[in-house]
Amino acid sequence: MRNLTHHLAQRRYAAALVAGTLALGSLTLGARAEAAPTSEGLECLTDAHNTFSLTARDGYVSTPDGNSIYMWGYGPSSGSFQLPGPVLCVTAGTHVRVILHNTLVEPTSIVFPGQSGVTADGKPAQPQLTDTGSMTSLTQSADATGGSVTYEFTAGSPGTYLYESGTDVAKQVQMGLYGALVVRPAGHPAQANDRSDSAFDPDHEYVFLLSEVDPDLHLGVERGDPVDVAHSTARYFMINGRSMPDTLAPNHASWLPNQPYGAMVHIKPYDAQTNPHPALIRYLNAGSVNYPFHPHGSDERVVTQDGSALAGSGGQDLSYLKYDLDVEPGQSLDALMDWRDVEQWDPATNPIPTQLPAIQDQLLVGPDTWFSESGYLGKKGSLPTNITANNECGEYYHVAHSHALQQATNYGATFGGMMTVFRIDPPAGCPTS
Amino acid sequence: MPVTTFTAPSTNLRPRLLLNCGLAVVLALVLGYVLLRPHGPGGSAGAAVPQSTQLESRTGVRFSRVAVVGDGGLVTLSYVVLDAEKASAFQADREHPPRLASEARHGGTQRASIMRAGHQMRAGQTYYFVYENTGGAIESGEQVTISYDGLSLEHVPVL
């Protein structure tokens, strides 16, 4: 009897141990990053209670030319420095709480452009003024080296928004204090906005957060020297905190420990039955100048701008196709993108009824090409030996980059900077991917 | 007649309970870490790239990283310029880019493209080639041999 009681007690404590472990585990988890469906897709930070704890930290990022640049950034408080801040994903109409902790040597804050009724530590978020009327911050800030502040708001209309520093804005945003906020339509998480014609494939959702870096300014901040933001000159241009070719690398690439997000679109051709929905690309500009982002090969349909669905007062569809998306400072554009095999060319049953253009017309620049060596999706042909190619299985690569070409360089070295590729696989995919 | 009852734990269970609670906390922390930590493709970022004095003397560059990118479809080969004059000649030799060959399987790639040739290369700066990765010739986590002009650099980790 004693042994049985003892055994049952042990079992009960074992069960309690497991339950306690799971409970503690869930407490430990809190807000968590949801893995992206593709290796470079949108990785959301979500929380059941929409409570996000972010910490402003300093750290370093790598550029493809071997430079290492001092930056500031928002990262999950449970994590470490990263650039850009995590993508916070919430649903329209829900209550959101963002707790900012500050480890930087000066006060900092977060503003949420596009959100209304924001409070800071329970009071209306509003500009901070000195006794003489000089503004010190667009909103209440967290004190240097250990301060914190809690912002709360109700998520507004569906779309994509920046969150960024509201303190010494030109300097702190240049230093990297920015991230993206995605607001999803209530009940329709696979739509860009409240309109049903903004439906997208949730497995192919991407954020392209565009920004720039003046390394001299960053060095000055690192050394504690006075900096002149008004006369800065950007040398690096980034998508999601990376420059080409690092934009092609997967999320959480081991050689980019502080730059966790890739920036490559990877889709298959539209098919009414098997692949009916387009990809969604959420563009944001955290920089100081326009970034004329230009995907080769396909138009994109802009459906939302700054969190407003492009629709007339009577519900008319005002979305538009664009071949060069001018993303202005502080702006966001949500664009649907698909690729349609309109002609259905096939080398056996429906050959291209003309001589293929000379190879130089298929080239990127000089003797380089992403061309598959065949005009047919999923087929590879032969190229002259002096031609080099980037192709795995006959897939298409469409280069996408800022068409302000100095922004497509790494400190002036072509190709680099704000550049990536949109990869289109054959309907059956590539054998190895 | 035996009766099954649940009773309060005897006092000699308490040390074990404390131990178990401690274990639970540790397990929770480990669980949280495992679930939350970034899962970086390519293994350790700190895997050292071997060096070859011969190859560096010939090319004027030091290879610094091989990585599978483009969702598996592309490979980047990064290199640091040691001697700008030799490196310029190396980069301009477009018909003979370095070959990357898997050491685990028959497979490799020699179809390099951008970085664009013609740069005025600077010592200490990193440049890159992007290769096609036909049929997944190179895989993350394995080692490759880089060959150029009869010289080889073995056991280069692929990130």
Coordinates of C-alpha atoms in Angstrom, one line a residue:
Chain A
M1 CA 0.0 0.0 0.0
R2 CA 2.8 2.4 0.9
N3 CA 4.7 1.4 -2.2
L4 CA 1.6 2.0 -4.4
T5 CA 0.9 5.4 -2.7
H6 CA 4.5 6.3 -3.2
H7 CA 4.5 5.2 -6.8
L8 CA 1.3 7.1 -7.5
A9 CA 2.7 10.2 -5.8
Q10 CA 5.8 9.9 -8.0
R11 CA 3.7 9.6 -11.1
R12 CA 1.7 12.6 -10.1
Y13 CA 4.9 14.6 -9.5
A14 CA 6.3 13.4 -12.8
A15 CA 3.1 14.6 -14.5
A16 CA 3.4 17.9 -12.6
L17 CA 7.0 18.1 -13.7
V18 CA 6.1 17.7 -17.3
A19 CA 3.2 20.2 -17.0
G20 CA 5.5 22.6 -15.2
T21 CA 8.2 22.3 -17.8
L22 CA 5.7 23.0 -20.6
A23 CA 4.2 25.9 -18.7
L24 CA 7.6 27.4 -17.9
G25 CA 8.6 26.7 -21.5
S26 CA 5.7 28.6 -22.8
L27 CA 6.4 31.5 -20.4
T28 CA 9.9 31.5 -21.6
L29 CA 8.8 31.7 -25.2
G30 CA 6.6 34.7 -25.2
A31 CA 6.6 36.5 -28.6
R32 CA 8.1 34.1 -31.1
A33 CA 9.4 34.2 -34.6
E34 CA 7.4 32.2 -37.1
A35 CA 9.6 30.5 -39.6
A36 CA 9.1 31.7 -43.1
P37 CA 7.7 29.2 -45.6
T38 CA 10.6 29.8 -48.0
S39 CA 14.2 30.3 -47.1
E40 CA 14.0 34.1 -47.7
G41 CA 10.4 34.8 -47.0
L42 CA 8.8 37.0 -44.4
E43 CA 9.5 35.9 -40.8
C44 CA 6.9 37.3 -38.5
L45 CA 7.3 38.0 -34.8
T46 CA 4.0 37.2 -33.2
D47 CA 2.5 37.0 -29.8
A48 CA -0.8 35.7 -28.6
H49 CA -1.3 39.0 -26.6
N50 CA 0.4 41.2 -29.2
T51 CA 3.0 42.1 -26.6
F52 CA 6.5 42.7 -28.0
S53 CA 9.5 43.5 -25.9
L54 CA 12.2 45.2 -28.0
T55 CA 15.6 46.3 -26.9
A56 CA 17.6 49.0 -28.6
R57 CA 21.2 47.8 -28.8
D58 CA 24.4 48.5 -30.7
G59 CA 26.3 46.0 -32.8
Y60 CA 27.9 45.4 -36.2
V61 CA 26.8 44.4 -39.6
S62 CA 28.8 43.0 -42.5
T63 CA 28.8 44.3 -46.0
P64 CA 29.8 42.1 -49.0
D65 CA 33.0 44.1 -49.6
G66 CA 34.4 43.0 -46.2
N67 CA 33.4 46.1 -44.2
S68 CA 32.1 45.9 -40.7
I69 CA 29.8 48.8 -39.7
Y70 CA 28.7 50.0 -36.3
M71 CA 24.9 50.1 -36.1
W72 CA 22.1 50.5 -33.7
G73 CA 19.0 48.3 -34.0
Y74 CA 15.8 47.1 -32.3
G75 CA 15.9 43.4 -31.5
P76 CA 13.8 41.1 -29.4
S77 CA 14.7 41.6 -25.8
S78 CA 15.3 37.9 -25.5
G79 CA 17.7 38.0 -28.4
S80 CA 20.6 40.1 -29.4
F81 CA 21.4 43.0 -31.8
Q82 CA 20.0 42.7 -35.2
L83 CA 19.3 44.8 -38.3
P84 CA 16.5 45.6 -39.1
G85 CA 14.2 45.2 -36.2
P86 CA 11.9 42.1 -36.2
V87 CA 8.7 42.2 -38.4
L88 CA 5.9 42.6 -35.9
C89 CA 2.7 41.0 -37.3
V90 CA -0.7 41.8 -35.8
T91 CA -4.3 41.9 -36.8
A92 CA -6.2 45.1 -37.5
G93 CA -8.3 46.3 -34.6
T94 CA -6.3 44.4 -32.0
H95 CA -4.5 46.0 -29.0
V96 CA -0.8 46.1 -29.4
R97 CA 1.8 46.7 -26.7
V98 CA 5.5 47.3 -27.5
I99 CA 7.9 47.6 -24.6
L100 CA 11.1 49.4 -25.5
H101 CA 14.2 48.9 -23.4
N102 CA 17.2 51.1 -24.2
T103 CA 20.8 50.0 -23.8
L104 CA 22.2 52.9 -26.0
V105 CA 24.1 55.8 -24.6
E106 CA 21.4 58.3 -25.5
P107 CA 17.7 58.3 -25.1
T108 CA 15.7 56.7 -27.9
S109 CA 12.1 55.9 -28.7
I110 CA 9.7 54.4 -31.2
V111 CA 7.1 56.1 -33.3
F112 CA 4.5 54.2 -35.3
P113 CA 3.6 56.3 -38.3
G114 CA 0.1 55.4 -39.5
Q115 CA -1.2 54.3 -36.1
S116 CA -3.5 56.5 -34.1
G117 CA -4.2 56.8 -30.4
V118 CA -0.7 55.7 -29.5
T119 CA 0.1 56.0 -25.8
A120 CA 3.5 55.9 -24.0
D121 CA 3.4 54.7 -20.5
G122 CA -0.3 55.2 -20.4
K123 CA -0.2 58.8 -21.6
P124 CA -0.8 60.1 -25.1
A125 CA 2.3 59.8 -27.2
Q126 CA 3.3 63.3 -28.1
P127 CA 6.4 65.4 -28.9
Q128 CA 8.7 66.2 -26.0
L129 CA 9.8 69.8 -25.5
T130 CA 12.3 71.5 -23.4
D131 CA 11.4 74.4 -21.1
T132 CA 12.4 76.7 -23.9
G133 CA 10.2 75.0 -26.4
S134 CA 12.8 73.0 -28.3
M135 CA 11.7 69.6 -29.3
T136 CA 13.8 66.7 -28.1
S137 CA 11.8 63.8 -29.4
L138 CA 8.7 63.1 -31.4
T139 CA 7.4 60.9 -28.6
Q140 CA 8.3 59.9 -25.0
S141 CA 11.7 58.2 -25.0
A142 CA 13.4 55.6 -22.9
D143 CA 16.3 57.0 -21.0
A144 CA 19.8 56.1 -22.0
T145 CA 21.5 53.0 -20.6
G146 CA 18.6 51.2 -19.0
G147 CA 15.5 53.2 -19.5
S148 CA 12.3 51.7 -20.8
V149 CA 8.9 52.9 -22.1
T150 CA 5.7 51.0 -23.1
Y151 CA 3.8 52.1 -26.2
E152 CA 0.2 50.9 -26.8
F153 CA -2.2 51.3 -29.7
T154 CA -5.0 49.6 -31.6
A155 CA -3.7 48.3 -34.9
G156 CA -5.1 50.4 -37.7
S157 CA -6.0 49.5 -41.3
P158 CA -4.4 46.5 -42.9
G159 CA -1.1 47.2 -44.6
T160 CA 2.6 47.6 -43.9
Y161 CA 4.1 50.3 -41.7
L162 CA 7.5 51.4 -40.5
Y163 CA 8.3 51.7 -36.9
E164 CA 11.3 53.8 -36.2
S165 CA 13.0 56.1 -33.7
G166 CA 11.3 59.3 -33.0
T167 CA 14.3 60.8 -31.2
D168 CA 17.1 62.6 -33.1
V169 CA 15.4 61.0 -36.1
A170 CA 17.8 61.7 -38.9
K171 CA 20.7 60.2 -36.9
Q172 CA 19.0 57.4 -35.1
V173 CA 17.1 56.0 -38.2
Q174 CA 20.4 56.2 -40.2
M175 CA 22.0 54.3 -37.4
G176 CA 19.5 51.5 -37.9
L177 CA 16.6 52.0 -35.5
Y178 CA 13.8 50.9 -37.8
G179 CA 11.6 47.8 -38.5
A180 CA 8.4 46.8 -40.2
L181 CA 4.9 46.4 -38.7
V182 CA 2.5 44.2 -40.7
V183 CA -1.2 44.7 -40.0
R184 CA -3.3 41.9 -41.4
P185 CA -7.0 42.2 -42.2
A186 CA -9.2 40.6 -39.5
G187 CA -10.4 37.2 -40.6
H188 CA -8.4 37.4 -43.8
P189 CA -4.7 36.9 -43.1
A190 CA -4.0 36.0 -46.7
Q191 CA -5.1 39.3 -48.1
A192 CA -3.0 42.4 -48.3
N193 CA -5.9 44.6 -47.3
D194 CA -9.7 44.3 -46.8
R195 CA -10.4 43.8 -50.5
S196 CA -10.7 40.2 -51.6
D197 CA -8.8 41.0 -54.8
S198 CA -5.7 41.5 -52.7
A199 CA -5.5 37.8 -51.8
F200 CA -2.0 36.4 -52.0
D201 CA -0.2 33.1 -51.4
P202 CA 0.8 33.2 -47.7
D203 CA 3.7 30.8 -48.6
H204 CA 5.2 33.6 -50.7
E205 CA 5.1 36.8 -48.7
Y206 CA 8.1 39.0 -48.5
V207 CA 9.2 42.2 -46.8
F208 CA 11.7 44.5 -48.7
L209 CA 12.8 47.1 -46.2
L210 CA 15.0 49.5 -48.1
S211 CA 17.7 51.6 -46.3
E212 CA 21.1 53.2 -46.7
V213 CA 24.3 53.6 -44.7
D214 CA 26.9 56.3 -44.5
P215 CA 29.8 54.4 -43.0
D216 CA 31.7 57.6 -42.0
L217 CA 28.7 58.8 -40.0
H218 CA 28.5 55.4 -38.3
L219 CA 32.2 55.5 -37.5
G220 CA 31.8 59.0 -36.0
V221 CA 29.0 57.8 -33.7
E222 CA 31.1 54.8 -32.7
R223 CA 33.9 57.0 -31.7
G224 CA 31.6 59.5 -29.9
D225 CA 32.5 62.3 -32.4
P226 CA 30.0 64.9 -33.4
V227 CA 28.3 63.9 -36.7
D228 CA 26.7 66.1 -39.4
V229 CA 23.8 64.1 -40.6
A230 CA 22.8 66.8 -43.1
H231 CA 26.0 66.3 -45.0
S232 CA 26.2 62.5 -44.9
T233 CA 26.8 60.4 -48.1
A234 CA 25.4 56.9 -48.3
R235 CA 27.8 54.3 -49.6
Y236 CA 25.8 51.1 -48.8
F237 CA 22.3 50.4 -49.8
M238 CA 20.4 47.6 -48.3
I239 CA 17.3 45.4 -48.5
N240 CA 16.4 44.0 -45.1
G241 CA 19.8 45.1 -43.7
R242 CA 21.8 43.3 -46.4
S243 CA 23.5 44.2 -49.7
M244 CA 23.9 42.1 -52.8
P245 CA 24.9 39.3 -52.9
D246 CA 24.0 38.8 -49.2
T247 CA 20.4 39.5 -50.2
L248 CA 20.4 36.1 -51.9
A249 CA 21.4 34.3 -48.8
P250 CA 18.7 32.6 -46.7
N251 CA 17.2 33.9 -43.5
H252 CA 19.5 33.4 -40.6
A253 CA 22.5 32.7 -42.8
S254 CA 25.3 31.7 -40.4
W255 CA 27.8 34.2 -41.8
L256 CA 25.4 37.1 -41.2
P257 CA 24.5 36.6 -37.5
N258 CA 23.2 40.1 -37.0
Q259 CA 21.4 40.4 -40.3
P260 CA 18.8 37.7 -40.1
Y261 CA 16.5 38.4 -43.1
G262 CA 17.1 37.5 -46.8
A263 CA 15.5 39.3 -49.7
M264 CA 14.8 37.0 -52.6
V265 CA 11.5 36.2 -54.2
H266 CA 11.1 32.6 -55.2
I267 CA 7.9 31.6 -57.0
K268 CA 6.4 29.3 -59.7
P269 CA 4.3 30.3 -62.7
Y270 CA 0.7 31.2 -62.2
D271 CA -1.7 28.3 -62.6
A272 CA -5.5 28.7 -62.1
Q273 CA -5.7 25.3 -60.3
T274 CA -2.4 24.7 -58.6
N275 CA -0.9 28.1 -58.1
P276 CA -3.7 30.7 -58.3
H277 CA -2.5 33.4 -55.9
P278 CA 0.3 35.9 -56.4
A279 CA 3.2 36.6 -54.1
L280 CA 3.0 39.7 -51.9
I281 CA 6.0 42.0 -51.6
R282 CA 5.8 44.6 -48.9
Y283 CA 8.2 47.5 -49.7
L284 CA 9.2 50.1 -47.1
N285 CA 11.7 52.9 -47.3
A286 CA 13.6 53.7 -44.1
G287 CA 16.0 55.9 -45.9
S288 CA 16.2 59.6 -46.8
V289 CA 15.8 59.5 -50.6
N290 CA 13.6 57.8 -53.1
Y291 CA 14.5 54.2 -54.0
P292 CA 13.2 53.5 -57.5
F293 CA 12.9 49.8 -57.2
H294 CA 12.8 48.0 -60.5
P295 CA 12.1 44.3 -60.9
H296 CA 13.1 43.1 -64.3
G297 CA 10.8 40.9 -66.3
S298 CA 7.4 41.5 -64.6
D299 CA 5.1 44.3 -63.6
E300 CA 3.9 44.3 -60.0
R301 CA 0.4 45.4 -59.0
V302 CA 0.4 47.9 -56.2
V303 CA -2.6 47.3 -54.0
T304 CA -1.9 49.2 -50.8
Q305 CA 0.0 52.4 -50.1
D306 CA 0.8 53.5 -46.5
G307 CA -1.8 51.2 -45.1
S308 CA -4.6 52.4 -47.4
A309 CA -6.1 50.0 -49.9
L310 CA -6.1 51.6 -53.4
A311 CA -9.8 51.8 -53.9
G312 CA -12.2 54.6 -54.9
S313 CA -15.0 55.9 -52.7
G314 CA -17.4 53.6 -54.4
G315 CA -15.1 50.6 -54.0
Q316 CA -13.5 50.9 -57.4
D317 CA -10.3 49.0 -57.8
L318 CA -7.5 51.7 -58.1
S319 CA -4.6 49.3 -57.9
Y320 CA -2.1 49.7 -60.7
L321 CA 0.6 47.8 -62.5
K322 CA 4.1 49.2 -62.1
Y323 CA 7.4 48.3 -63.6
D324 CA 9.4 50.7 -61.4
L325 CA 8.1 51.1 -57.8
D326 CA 9.1 54.5 -56.5
V327 CA 9.3 53.9 -52.8
E328 CA 9.6 57.3 -51.1
P329 CA 11.1 58.0 -47.7
G330 CA 8.8 56.7 -45.0
Q331 CA 6.5 55.2 -47.5
S332 CA 5.2 51.6 -47.8
L333 CA 3.8 49.9 -50.9
D334 CA 2.2 46.4 -50.9
A335 CA 2.6 44.8 -54.4
L336 CA 1.2 41.6 -55.8
M337 CA 3.5 39.8 -58.2
D338 CA 3.0 36.7 -60.3
W339 CA 4.6 35.4 -63.4
R340 CA 2.4 34.0 -66.2
D341 CA 3.5 31.7 -68.9
V342 CA 1.3 33.4 -71.5
E343 CA 2.7 31.8 -74.6
Q344 CA 3.2 28.3 -73.2
W345 CA 6.3 27.8 -75.4
D346 CA 7.5 24.2 -75.6
P347 CA 10.4 23.0 -77.7
A348 CA 8.4 20.0 -78.9
T349 CA 4.8 21.1 -79.1
N350 CA 4.9 24.9 -79.3
P351 CA 8.3 26.1 -80.4
I352 CA 9.1 29.7 -80.3
P353 CA 8.4 30.7 -83.9
T354 CA 11.5 32.7 -84.5
Q355 CA 15.2 32.6 -84.2
L356 CA 16.2 33.2 -80.6
P357 CA 17.8 36.6 -80.2
A358 CA 21.5 36.8 -80.2
I359 CA 22.9 35.8 -76.8
Q360 CA 24.1 39.3 -76.0
D361 CA 20.4 40.4 -75.8
Q362 CA 19.9 37.9 -73.0
L363 CA 22.8 39.1 -71.0
L364 CA 22.9 41.1 -67.8
V365 CA 26.0 43.2 -68.4
G366 CA 28.9 42.0 -70.6
P367 CA 29.4 38.3 -70.7
D368 CA 27.2 37.5 -67.7
T369 CA 23.8 36.0 -67.8
W370 CA 21.1 34.5 -65.7
F371 CA 19.8 33.0 -68.8
S372 CA 19.1 29.3 -68.7
E373 CA 20.7 28.7 -72.1
S374 CA 17.3 28.0 -73.4
G375 CA 14.2 30.2 -73.9
Y376 CA 12.0 27.6 -72.4
L377 CA 11.2 27.6 -68.7
G378 CA 12.7 24.4 -67.2
K379 CA 15.0 23.7 -70.1
K380 CA 18.8 24.3 -70.3
G381 CA 20.7 24.7 -73.5
S382 CA 24.3 25.4 -74.5
L383 CA 26.1 28.6 -74.4
P384 CA 29.4 29.7 -76.0
T385 CA 32.3 29.0 -73.8
N386 CA 32.9 32.7 -73.2
I387 CA 29.4 33.1 -71.7
T388 CA 28.8 32.4 -68.1
A389 CA 25.5 31.7 -66.6
N390 CA 23.7 31.4 -63.2
N391 CA 21.1 28.7 -63.5
E392 CA 20.2 25.5 -61.8
C393 CA 17.4 23.8 -63.7
G394 CA 16.2 26.2 -66.4
E395 CA 14.6 28.5 -64.0
Y396 CA 14.3 32.2 -64.7
Y397 CA 16.1 34.8 -62.6
H398 CA 14.8 38.3 -62.9
V399 CA 17.2 40.9 -61.5
A400 CA 15.5 43.4 -59.2
H401 CA 17.3 46.5 -58.0
S402 CA 17.2 50.2 -57.4
H403 CA 17.4 52.0 -60.7
A404 CA 19.3 54.8 -59.1
L405 CA 22.3 52.8 -60.1
Q406 CA 24.6 54.2 -57.5
Q407 CA 22.3 52.5 -55.0
A408 CA 23.1 49.1 -56.7
T409 CA 26.7 49.2 -55.6
N410 CA 28.8 48.3 -52.6
Y411 CA 30.7 51.5 -52.0
G412 CA 30.7 52.2 -55.7
A413 CA 31.5 48.6 -56.8
T414 CA 29.0 47.1 -59.2
F415 CA 27.0 44.9 -58.6
G416 CA 25.9 45.2 -55.1
G417 CA 23.7 47.3 -52.8
M418 CA 20.0 47.4 -53.2
M419 CA 19.8 44.4 -55.6
T420 CA 18.4 40.9 -55.6
V421 CA 16.8 38.4 -57.9
F422 CA 13.2 37.1 -58.4
R423 CA 13.5 33.4 -59.1
I424 CA 10.8 31.6 -61.1
D425 CA 11.0 27.9 -61.1
P426 CA 9.4 25.5 -63.6
P427 CA 5.9 24.3 -62.5
A428 CA 7.3 21.1 -61.1
G429 CA 10.1 22.9 -59.3
C430 CA 13.8 22.3 -59.5
P431 CA 15.1 18.8 -58.8
T432 CA 17.0 19.8 -55.7
S433 CA 14.8 22.5 -54.3
Chain B
M1 CA -8.9 -5.0 1.6
P2 CA -6.4 -2.7 -0.1
V3 CA -7.5 0.8 -0.6
T4 CA -5.9 3.1 -3.1
T5 CA -5.7 6.7 -1.8
F6 CA -3.8 9.7 -2.9
T7 CA -1.9 11.2 0.0
A8 CA 0.3 14.1 0.4
P9 CA 3.9 13.4 -0.5
S10 CA 6.1 12.1 2.2
T11 CA 8.8 14.4 3.4
N12 CA 11.5 12.3 1.8
L13 CA 10.1 13.2 -1.6
R14 CA 10.7 17.0 -1.1
P15 CA 14.4 17.0 -1.9
R16 CA 13.6 15.1 -5.1
L17 CA 10.8 17.6 -5.8
L18 CA 13.2 20.5 -5.5
L19 CA 15.6 18.7 -7.8
N20 CA 12.8 18.1 -10.2
C21 CA 11.7 21.7 -10.1
G22 CA 15.3 22.7 -10.8
L23 CA 15.4 20.3 -13.7
A24 CA 12.1 21.7 -15.0
V25 CA 13.5 25.2 -15.0
V26 CA 16.6 24.0 -16.8
L27 CA 14.5 22.1 -19.3
A28 CA 12.2 25.0 -19.9
L29 CA 15.2 27.3 -20.6
V30 CA 16.7 24.7 -22.9
L31 CA 13.4 24.3 -24.7
G32 CA 13.0 28.0 -25.0
Y33 CA 16.5 28.4 -26.4
V34 CA 16.1 25.5 -28.9
L35 CA 12.7 26.9 -30.2
L36 CA 13.8 30.5 -30.3
R37 CA 17.3 30.4 -31.4
P38 CA 17.9 31.3 -35.0
H39 CA 18.4 28.2 -37.2
G40 CA 21.2 29.4 -39.4
P41 CA 21.7 27.4 -42.5
G42 CA 25.3 26.5 -43.3
G43 CA 26.4 25.4 -39.9
S44 CA 29.0 27.4 -38.0
A45 CA 30.0 30.8 -39.3
G46 CA 33.3 30.3 -37.8
A47 CA 34.4 27.4 -39.9
A48 CA 37.9 28.3 -41.0
V49 CA 38.7 28.6 -44.7
P50 CA 42.1 27.0 -45.4
Q51 CA 44.8 29.2 -47.1
S52 CA 47.3 28.4 -49.8
T53 CA 50.4 30.6 -50.2
Q54 CA 50.9 29.3 -53.7
L55 CA 47.3 30.1 -54.8
E56 CA 47.4 33.5 -53.1
S57 CA 50.7 34.3 -54.8
R58 CA 49.3 33.3 -58.2
T59 CA 45.9 35.0 -58.0
G60 CA 46.6 37.9 -55.6
V61 CA 43.4 37.0 -53.6
R62 CA 42.6 35.0 -50.5
F63 CA 39.3 33.0 -50.7
S64 CA 37.2 33.8 -47.7
R65 CA 33.8 32.1 -48.1
V66 CA 31.8 29.6 -50.2
A67 CA 28.1 29.8 -49.5
V68 CA 25.0 28.3 -51.1
V69 CA 22.4 31.0 -51.7
G70 CA 19.4 31.7 -54.0
D71 CA 17.3 29.0 -52.3
G72 CA 19.9 26.4 -53.4
G73 CA 20.2 27.6 -56.9
L74 CA 23.3 29.8 -56.6
V75 CA 26.7 29.7 -55.0
T76 CA 28.8 32.8 -53.9
L77 CA 32.6 32.6 -53.8
S78 CA 34.0 35.6 -51.8
Y79 CA 37.6 36.6 -51.9
V80 CA 39.8 39.3 -50.3
V81 CA 42.2 41.2 -52.5
L82 CA 45.9 40.9 -51.4
D83 CA 47.6 42.2 -54.5
A84 CA 45.4 44.5 -56.6
E85 CA 47.4 44.0 -59.8
K86 CA 47.3 40.2 -59.7
A87 CA 43.7 40.2 -58.5
S88 CA 42.6 42.4 -61.4
A89 CA 44.2 39.8 -63.8
F90 CA 42.5 37.0 -61.9
Q91 CA 39.1 38.6 -62.1
A92 CA 39.5 39.5 -65.7
D93 CA 40.3 35.8 -66.6
R94 CA 36.6 35.2 -67.4
E95 CA 37.1 32.1 -69.4
H96 CA 38.8 30.3 -66.6
P97 CA 37.0 31.1 -63.4
P98 CA 38.0 29.0 -60.3
R99 CA 36.2 25.7 -60.3
L100 CA 34.4 24.5 -57.2
A101 CA 34.2 20.7 -56.8
S102 CA 32.4 18.8 -54.1
E103 CA 34.7 16.5 -52.2
A104 CA 31.9 14.2 -51.2
R105 CA 30.4 13.6 -54.6
H106 CA 31.0 14.0 -58.3
G107 CA 29.8 17.5 -58.8
G108 CA 31.0 21.0 -59.2
T109 CA 30.5 24.2 -60.9
Q110 CA 32.6 26.5 -63.0
R111 CA 30.0 28.8 -64.4
A112 CA 30.7 32.1 -62.6
S113 CA 29.1 35.4 -63.2
I114 CA 28.8 38.7 -61.5
M115 CA 30.9 40.3 -59.8
R116 CA 31.5 42.4 -62.9
A117 CA 35.0 42.4 -64.3
G118 CA 36.8 45.7 -64.8
H119 CA 36.8 46.9 -61.2
Q120 CA 39.7 48.9 -60.0
M121 CA 40.4 46.5 -57.2
R122 CA 41.6 47.6 -53.8
A123 CA 43.8 45.5 -51.5
G124 CA 41.9 44.4 -48.4
Q125 CA 38.5 44.7 -50.0
T126 CA 36.3 41.7 -50.6
Y127 CA 34.8 40.9 -54.0
Y128 CA 32.7 37.9 -55.1
F129 CA 31.6 35.6 -57.9
V130 CA 28.2 34.1 -58.1
Y131 CA 28.0 30.6 -59.6
E132 CA 25.2 28.6 -61.0
N133 CA 24.5 25.5 -58.9
T134 CA 23.2 23.2 -61.5
G135 CA 21.4 20.3 -60.1
G136 CA 22.5 21.2 -56.6
A137 CA 26.1 20.5 -57.4
I138 CA 27.3 22.1 -54.2
E139 CA 25.6 21.6 -50.9
S140 CA 25.7 23.5 -47.7
G141 CA 27.6 21.7 -45.0
E142 CA 30.1 19.9 -47.2
Q143 CA 33.6 20.7 -48.3
V144 CA 34.8 21.7 -51.7
T145 CA 38.1 22.0 -53.5
I146 CA 38.7 25.3 -55.3
S147 CA 40.9 24.9 -58.4
Y148 CA 42.5 27.5 -60.5
D149 CA 45.3 27.3 -63.1
G150 CA 46.5 24.0 -61.9
L151 CA 46.5 25.0 -58.2
S152 CA 44.0 23.7 -55.6
L153 CA 42.7 24.7 -52.3
E154 CA 41.1 21.7 -50.5
H155 CA 38.7 21.3 -47.7
V156 CA 36.9 24.7 -48.0
P157 CA 33.7 24.6 -45.9
V158 CA 30.5 25.4 -47.7
L159 CA 28.1 27.6 -45.6

